[in-house]
XYZ file of C-alpha atoms in Angstrom:
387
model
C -27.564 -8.812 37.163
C -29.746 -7.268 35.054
C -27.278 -4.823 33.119
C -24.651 -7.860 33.475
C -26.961 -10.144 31.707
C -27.534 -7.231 28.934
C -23.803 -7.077 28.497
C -23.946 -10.735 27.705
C -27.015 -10.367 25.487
C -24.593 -7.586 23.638
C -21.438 -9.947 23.924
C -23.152 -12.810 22.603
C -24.802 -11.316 19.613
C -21.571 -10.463 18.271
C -19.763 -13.793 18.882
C -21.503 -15.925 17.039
C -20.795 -15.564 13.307
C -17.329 -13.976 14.650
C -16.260 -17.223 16.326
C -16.510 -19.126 13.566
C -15.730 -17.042 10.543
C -12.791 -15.067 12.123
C -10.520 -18.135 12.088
C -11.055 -19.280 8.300
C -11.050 -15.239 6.748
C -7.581 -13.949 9.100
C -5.575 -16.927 9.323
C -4.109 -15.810 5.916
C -2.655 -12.524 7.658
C -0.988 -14.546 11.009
C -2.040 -13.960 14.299
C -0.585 -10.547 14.562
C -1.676 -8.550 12.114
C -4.993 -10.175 12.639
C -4.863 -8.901 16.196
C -4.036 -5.244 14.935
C -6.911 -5.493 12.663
C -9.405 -6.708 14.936
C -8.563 -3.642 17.482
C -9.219 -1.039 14.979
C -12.655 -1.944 14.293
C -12.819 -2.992 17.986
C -12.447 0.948 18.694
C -14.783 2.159 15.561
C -17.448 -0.560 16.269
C -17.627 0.487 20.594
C -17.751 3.840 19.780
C -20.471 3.999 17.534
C -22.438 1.407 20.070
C -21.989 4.007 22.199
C -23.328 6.974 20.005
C -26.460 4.495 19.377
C -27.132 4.205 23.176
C -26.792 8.081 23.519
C -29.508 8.113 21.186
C -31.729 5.526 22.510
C -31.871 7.732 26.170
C -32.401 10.984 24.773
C -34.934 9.693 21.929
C -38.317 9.453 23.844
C -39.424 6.208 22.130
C -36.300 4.271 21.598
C -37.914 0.668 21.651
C -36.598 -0.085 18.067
C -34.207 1.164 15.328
C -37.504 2.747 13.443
C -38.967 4.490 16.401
C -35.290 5.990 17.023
C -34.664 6.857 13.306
C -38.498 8.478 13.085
C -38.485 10.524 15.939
C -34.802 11.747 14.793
C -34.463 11.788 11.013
C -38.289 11.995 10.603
C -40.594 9.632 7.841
C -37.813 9.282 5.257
C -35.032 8.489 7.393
C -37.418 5.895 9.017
C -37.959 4.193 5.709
C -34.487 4.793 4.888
C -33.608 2.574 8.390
C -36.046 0.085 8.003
C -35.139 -0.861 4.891
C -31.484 -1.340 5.904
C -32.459 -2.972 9.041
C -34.318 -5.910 7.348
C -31.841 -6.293 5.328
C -29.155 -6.710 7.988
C -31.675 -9.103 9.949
C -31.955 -11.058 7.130
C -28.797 -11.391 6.188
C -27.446 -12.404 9.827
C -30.476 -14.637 10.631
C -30.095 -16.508 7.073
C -26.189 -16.703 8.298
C -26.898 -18.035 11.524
C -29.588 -20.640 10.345
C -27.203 -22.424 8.082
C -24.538 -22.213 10.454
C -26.887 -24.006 13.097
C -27.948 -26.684 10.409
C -24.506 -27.307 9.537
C -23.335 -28.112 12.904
C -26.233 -29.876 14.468
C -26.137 -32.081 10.799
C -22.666 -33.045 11.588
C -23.003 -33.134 15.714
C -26.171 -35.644 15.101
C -24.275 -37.734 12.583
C -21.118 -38.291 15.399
C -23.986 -40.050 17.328
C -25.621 -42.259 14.409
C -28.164 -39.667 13.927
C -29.048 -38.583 10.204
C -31.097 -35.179 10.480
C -31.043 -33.075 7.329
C -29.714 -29.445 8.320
C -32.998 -28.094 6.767
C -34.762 -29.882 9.534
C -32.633 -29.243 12.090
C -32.815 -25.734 11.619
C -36.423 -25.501 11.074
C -37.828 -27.208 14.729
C -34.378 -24.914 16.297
C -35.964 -21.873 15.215
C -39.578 -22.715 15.604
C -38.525 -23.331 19.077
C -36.316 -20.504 19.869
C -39.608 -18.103 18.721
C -41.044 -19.542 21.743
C -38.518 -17.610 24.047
C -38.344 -14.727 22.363
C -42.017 -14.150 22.153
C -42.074 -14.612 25.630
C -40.375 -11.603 26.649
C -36.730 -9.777 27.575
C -36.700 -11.446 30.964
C -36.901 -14.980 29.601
C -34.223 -14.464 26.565
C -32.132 -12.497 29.593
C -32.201 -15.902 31.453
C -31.841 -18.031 28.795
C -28.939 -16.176 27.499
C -26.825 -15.700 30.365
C -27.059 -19.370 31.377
C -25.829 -20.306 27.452
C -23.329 -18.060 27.419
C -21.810 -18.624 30.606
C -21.524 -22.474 29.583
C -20.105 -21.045 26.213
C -17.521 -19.336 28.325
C -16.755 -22.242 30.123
C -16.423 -24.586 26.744
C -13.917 -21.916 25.623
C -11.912 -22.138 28.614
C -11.871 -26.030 27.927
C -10.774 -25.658 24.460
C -8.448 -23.059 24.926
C -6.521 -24.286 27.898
C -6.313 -28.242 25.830
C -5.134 -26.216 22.753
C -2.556 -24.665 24.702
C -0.883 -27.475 25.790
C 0.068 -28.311 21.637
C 0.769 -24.579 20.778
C 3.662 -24.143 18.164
C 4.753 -20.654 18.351
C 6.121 -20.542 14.931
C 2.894 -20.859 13.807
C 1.879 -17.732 15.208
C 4.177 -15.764 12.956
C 2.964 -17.391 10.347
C 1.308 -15.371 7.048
C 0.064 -16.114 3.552
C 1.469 -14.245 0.668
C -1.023 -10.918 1.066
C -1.433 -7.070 0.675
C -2.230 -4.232 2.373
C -5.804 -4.345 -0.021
C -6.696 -7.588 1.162
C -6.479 -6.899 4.741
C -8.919 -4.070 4.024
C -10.998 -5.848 1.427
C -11.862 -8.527 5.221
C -12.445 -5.661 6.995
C -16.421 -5.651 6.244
C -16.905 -9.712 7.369
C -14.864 -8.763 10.471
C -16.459 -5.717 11.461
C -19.924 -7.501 11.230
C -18.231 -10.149 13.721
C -18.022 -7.375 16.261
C -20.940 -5.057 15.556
C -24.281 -5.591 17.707
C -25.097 -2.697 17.692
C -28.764 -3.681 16.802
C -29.689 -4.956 20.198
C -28.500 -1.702 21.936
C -32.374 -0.299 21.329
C -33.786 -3.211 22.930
C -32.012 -3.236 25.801
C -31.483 0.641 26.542
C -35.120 0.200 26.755
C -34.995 -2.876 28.742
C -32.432 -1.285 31.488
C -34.498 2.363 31.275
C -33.572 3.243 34.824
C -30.084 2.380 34.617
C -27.703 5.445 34.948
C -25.969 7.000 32.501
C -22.419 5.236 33.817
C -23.975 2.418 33.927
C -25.385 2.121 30.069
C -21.857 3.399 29.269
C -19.999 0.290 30.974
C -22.890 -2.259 29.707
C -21.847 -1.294 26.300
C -18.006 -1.221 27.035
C -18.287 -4.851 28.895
C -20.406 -5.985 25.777
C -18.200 -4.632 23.370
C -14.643 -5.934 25.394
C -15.594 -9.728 25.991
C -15.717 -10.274 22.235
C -12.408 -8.655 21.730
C -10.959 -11.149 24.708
C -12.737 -14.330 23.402
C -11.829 -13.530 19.401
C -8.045 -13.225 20.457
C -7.628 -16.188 22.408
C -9.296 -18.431 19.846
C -7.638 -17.084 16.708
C -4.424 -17.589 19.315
C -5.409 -21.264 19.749
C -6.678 -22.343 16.316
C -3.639 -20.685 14.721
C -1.064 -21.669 17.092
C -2.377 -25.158 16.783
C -3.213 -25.889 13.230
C -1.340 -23.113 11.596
C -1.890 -20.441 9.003
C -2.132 -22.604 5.520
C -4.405 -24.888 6.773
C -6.658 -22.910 8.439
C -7.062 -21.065 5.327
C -8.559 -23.625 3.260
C -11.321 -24.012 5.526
C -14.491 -23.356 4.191
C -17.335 -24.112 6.640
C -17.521 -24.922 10.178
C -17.623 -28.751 9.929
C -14.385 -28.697 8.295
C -13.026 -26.339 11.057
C -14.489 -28.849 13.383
C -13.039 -31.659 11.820
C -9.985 -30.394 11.873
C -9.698 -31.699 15.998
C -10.038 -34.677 15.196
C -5.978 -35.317 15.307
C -6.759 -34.018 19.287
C -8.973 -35.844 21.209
C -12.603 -37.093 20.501
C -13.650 -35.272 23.614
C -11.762 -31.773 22.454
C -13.815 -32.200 18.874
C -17.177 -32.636 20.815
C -16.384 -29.213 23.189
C -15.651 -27.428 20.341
C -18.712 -28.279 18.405
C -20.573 -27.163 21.599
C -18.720 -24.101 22.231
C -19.535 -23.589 18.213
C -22.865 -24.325 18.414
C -23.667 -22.181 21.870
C -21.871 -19.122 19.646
C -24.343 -19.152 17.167
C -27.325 -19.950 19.166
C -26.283 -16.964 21.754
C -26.461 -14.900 18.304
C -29.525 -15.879 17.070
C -31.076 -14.583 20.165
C -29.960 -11.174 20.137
C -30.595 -10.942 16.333
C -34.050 -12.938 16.300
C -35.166 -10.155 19.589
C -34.420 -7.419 17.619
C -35.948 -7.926 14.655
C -38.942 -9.248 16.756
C -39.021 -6.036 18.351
C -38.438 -3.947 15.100
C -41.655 -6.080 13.369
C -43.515 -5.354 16.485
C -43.178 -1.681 16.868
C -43.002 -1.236 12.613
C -45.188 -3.727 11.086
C -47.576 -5.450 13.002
C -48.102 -5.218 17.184
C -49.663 -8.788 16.687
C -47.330 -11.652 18.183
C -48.558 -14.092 15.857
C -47.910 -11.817 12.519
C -44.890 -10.834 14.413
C -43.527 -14.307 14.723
C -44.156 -15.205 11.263
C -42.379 -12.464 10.142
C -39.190 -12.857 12.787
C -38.967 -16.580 12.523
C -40.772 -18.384 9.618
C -39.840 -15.919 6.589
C -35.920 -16.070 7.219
C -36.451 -20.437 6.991
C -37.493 -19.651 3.769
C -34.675 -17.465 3.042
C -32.048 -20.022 4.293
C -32.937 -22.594 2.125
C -32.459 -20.662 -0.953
C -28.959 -18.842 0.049
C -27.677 -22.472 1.812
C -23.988 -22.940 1.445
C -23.513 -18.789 1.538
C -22.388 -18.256 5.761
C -19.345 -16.259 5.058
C -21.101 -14.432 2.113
C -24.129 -13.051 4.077
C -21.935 -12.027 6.954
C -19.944 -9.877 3.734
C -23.125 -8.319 2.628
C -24.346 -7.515 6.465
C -20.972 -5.947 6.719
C -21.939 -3.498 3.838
C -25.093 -2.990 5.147
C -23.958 -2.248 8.908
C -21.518 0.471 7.562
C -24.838 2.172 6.890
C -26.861 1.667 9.946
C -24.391 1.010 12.597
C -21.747 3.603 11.852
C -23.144 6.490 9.672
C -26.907 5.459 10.981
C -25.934 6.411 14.760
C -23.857 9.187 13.819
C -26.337 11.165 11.718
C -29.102 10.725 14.781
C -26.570 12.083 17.678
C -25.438 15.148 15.248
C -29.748 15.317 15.517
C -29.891 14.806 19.123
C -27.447 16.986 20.566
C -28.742 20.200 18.671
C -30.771 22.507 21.118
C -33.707 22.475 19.643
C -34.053 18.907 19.319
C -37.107 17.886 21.866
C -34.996 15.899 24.737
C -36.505 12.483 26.108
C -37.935 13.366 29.837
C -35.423 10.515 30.921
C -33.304 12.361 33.439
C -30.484 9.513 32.980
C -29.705 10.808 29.249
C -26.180 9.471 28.199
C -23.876 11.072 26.138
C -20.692 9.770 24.812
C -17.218 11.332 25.196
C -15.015 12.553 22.497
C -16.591 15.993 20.890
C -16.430 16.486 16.693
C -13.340 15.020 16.426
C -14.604 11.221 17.451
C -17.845 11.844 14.828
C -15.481 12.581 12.077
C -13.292 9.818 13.040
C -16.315 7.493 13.523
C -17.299 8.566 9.930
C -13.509 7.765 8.712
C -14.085 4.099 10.304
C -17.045 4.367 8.267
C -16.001 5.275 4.896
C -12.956 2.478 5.173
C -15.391 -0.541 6.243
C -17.469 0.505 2.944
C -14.378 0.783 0.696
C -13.530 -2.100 1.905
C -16.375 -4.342 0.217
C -15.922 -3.498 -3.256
C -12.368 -4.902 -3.075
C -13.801 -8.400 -3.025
């Protein structure tokens, strides 16, 4: 249960922003193409997961990116790290705070409720500190129990969605180019790439075997790929391609049930909701755990810095959700593609000092995967200065 409910921890990180943004950024391409597109990064974003765990059981402090990156790529590449790895955090956490304000505004206001989103985010985050300053175990529990109801709320919508599918929908496109399916490319790799939790919870499954941190990651990694399909399936089939294109936040995507039934609207602003909030977990831990181990070991100053500090941030970047996943996406190319593959080409030298860990993992594939994980690399980067 416990490597099950990392899996979920890994799933759910990644679903979050991806549920929600996937639908308004691919519609333009039709369901197929967006399915092709989704795969390929599916592939590049796994793998390099996988190089990132590798690293994490052969590093012998591996509780954090910067413990991995100093005991690997020594002071400078530590900086180097940290620097991106803030970034990212911030980026993702300012992302998922306005996505939560958004949708509890517009939940609350369904019931007669008028809570500002700045509020609404503020006492959800305050609150959510709580859990993840209380340890692994707790956000393990927490998360698992969310996500399985998220699961369940998808299930809902899907299966009611089905029932009104137009398959001509589905071969539906926009008027676009080969450049502008790249140019997407960085906002939906970030939708699949949690690769930041995979320190945190190598560490928190230490005596798991080497199979077994391999099929957390591939579990993790799959369930995303499952869930994105079947809603970009259902939204598209449903509302079809040009008007799921002019979407432009959540709400409206929400809003957008309201020709189905009040009670469909209500799931899928739950199901919505539980996405981000699954996210915020898995982000808000890891940066918790990157302050603790790199700035401060006190949970107070820790706190501050994981929770309070990215409030501030939100309210000056509000109305920017699809734009901060877009710059994460630039900044993951550097620490979760060419970040992990620059510490295994360390690791797997022979003179690199081995963790004593006797259940060291190492992923399949040889040279030719690194240079092809470095060719995912190099495309996801291109891809943000066609924007």
């Amino acid at each position: 249960m416990k490597l099950f409910g990392s899996s979920l921890i890994l799933a759910g990180t990644a679903l979050g922003a991806g549920m929600l943004a996937i639908p308004m950024v691919l519609a333009q391409f039709g369901f197929f193409v967006s399915a092709g597109l989704m795969f390929v990064i599916f592939l590049g974003t796994t793998y390099a997961t996988l190089l990132l765990a590798e690293a994490c059981s052969k590093t012998a402090q591996s509780t954090s990116m910067s413990s991995i990156a100093y005991f690997t790529l020594g002071r400078k590449g530590m900086h180097i790290t940290n620097i991106l790895f803030y970034l990212l955090l911030a980026c993702l956490m300012i992302a998922y705070i306005i996505g939560i304000g958004d949708l509890l505004h517009s939940m609350l206001l369904e019931v007669g409720v008028d809570l500002s989103p700045v509020v609404g985010y503020t006492l959800f985050s305050l609150v959510m500190g709580l859990v993840v300053v209380a340890g692994k175990s707790y956000i393990d529990k927490l998360n698992r129990g969310l996500f399985i109801l998220m699961i369940a709320m998808l299930f809902v919508v899907i299966f009611s969605l089905f029932n009104n599918i137009e398959l001509a929908n589905l071969s539906q496109e926009s008027q676009f180019t080969t450049t502008d399916v790249i140019q997407y490319s960085a906002v939906i790799f970030t939708s699949f790439a949690a690769i930041i939790v995979i320190p945190s919870l190598v560490s928190y499954n230490q005596d798991a075997t080497t199979k077994q941190i391999r099929n957390m990651v591939l579990l993790g990694s799959i369930i995303p790929l499952v869930c994105y399909l079947a809603w970009l399936f259902a939204v598209i089939g449903n509302l079809g391609v040009d008007a799921v294109s002019q979407f432009e936040n959540i709400s409206q995507l929400i809003a957008a049930f309201d020709a189905e039934t009040t009670m469909l609207k209500t799931v899928v602003g739950v199901f919505s909701a539980l996405a981000l909030i699954t996210s915020y977990l898995g982000v808000s831990m890891a940066l918790y755990d990157q302050n603790k181990d790199a700035v401060t070991n006190n949970s107070a100053k820790a706190y501050i810095l994981t929770f309070v500090v990215p409030l501030i941030l939100a309210t000056l970047f509000a109305n920017q959700f699809i734009s901060m996943l877009d710059y994460a996406g630039m900044i993951l190319v550097f620490l979760a593609i060419w970040g992990p593959l620059a510490i295994v080409i360390k690791v797997r030298k022979p003179d690199f000092a081995q963790s004593k860990n006797e259940n060291t993992y190492t992923a399949t594939g040889g040279q030719p995967a690194l240079v092809a994980t470095f060719m995912f690399g190099a495309l996801i980067f291109v891809s943000w200065f066609m924007g």
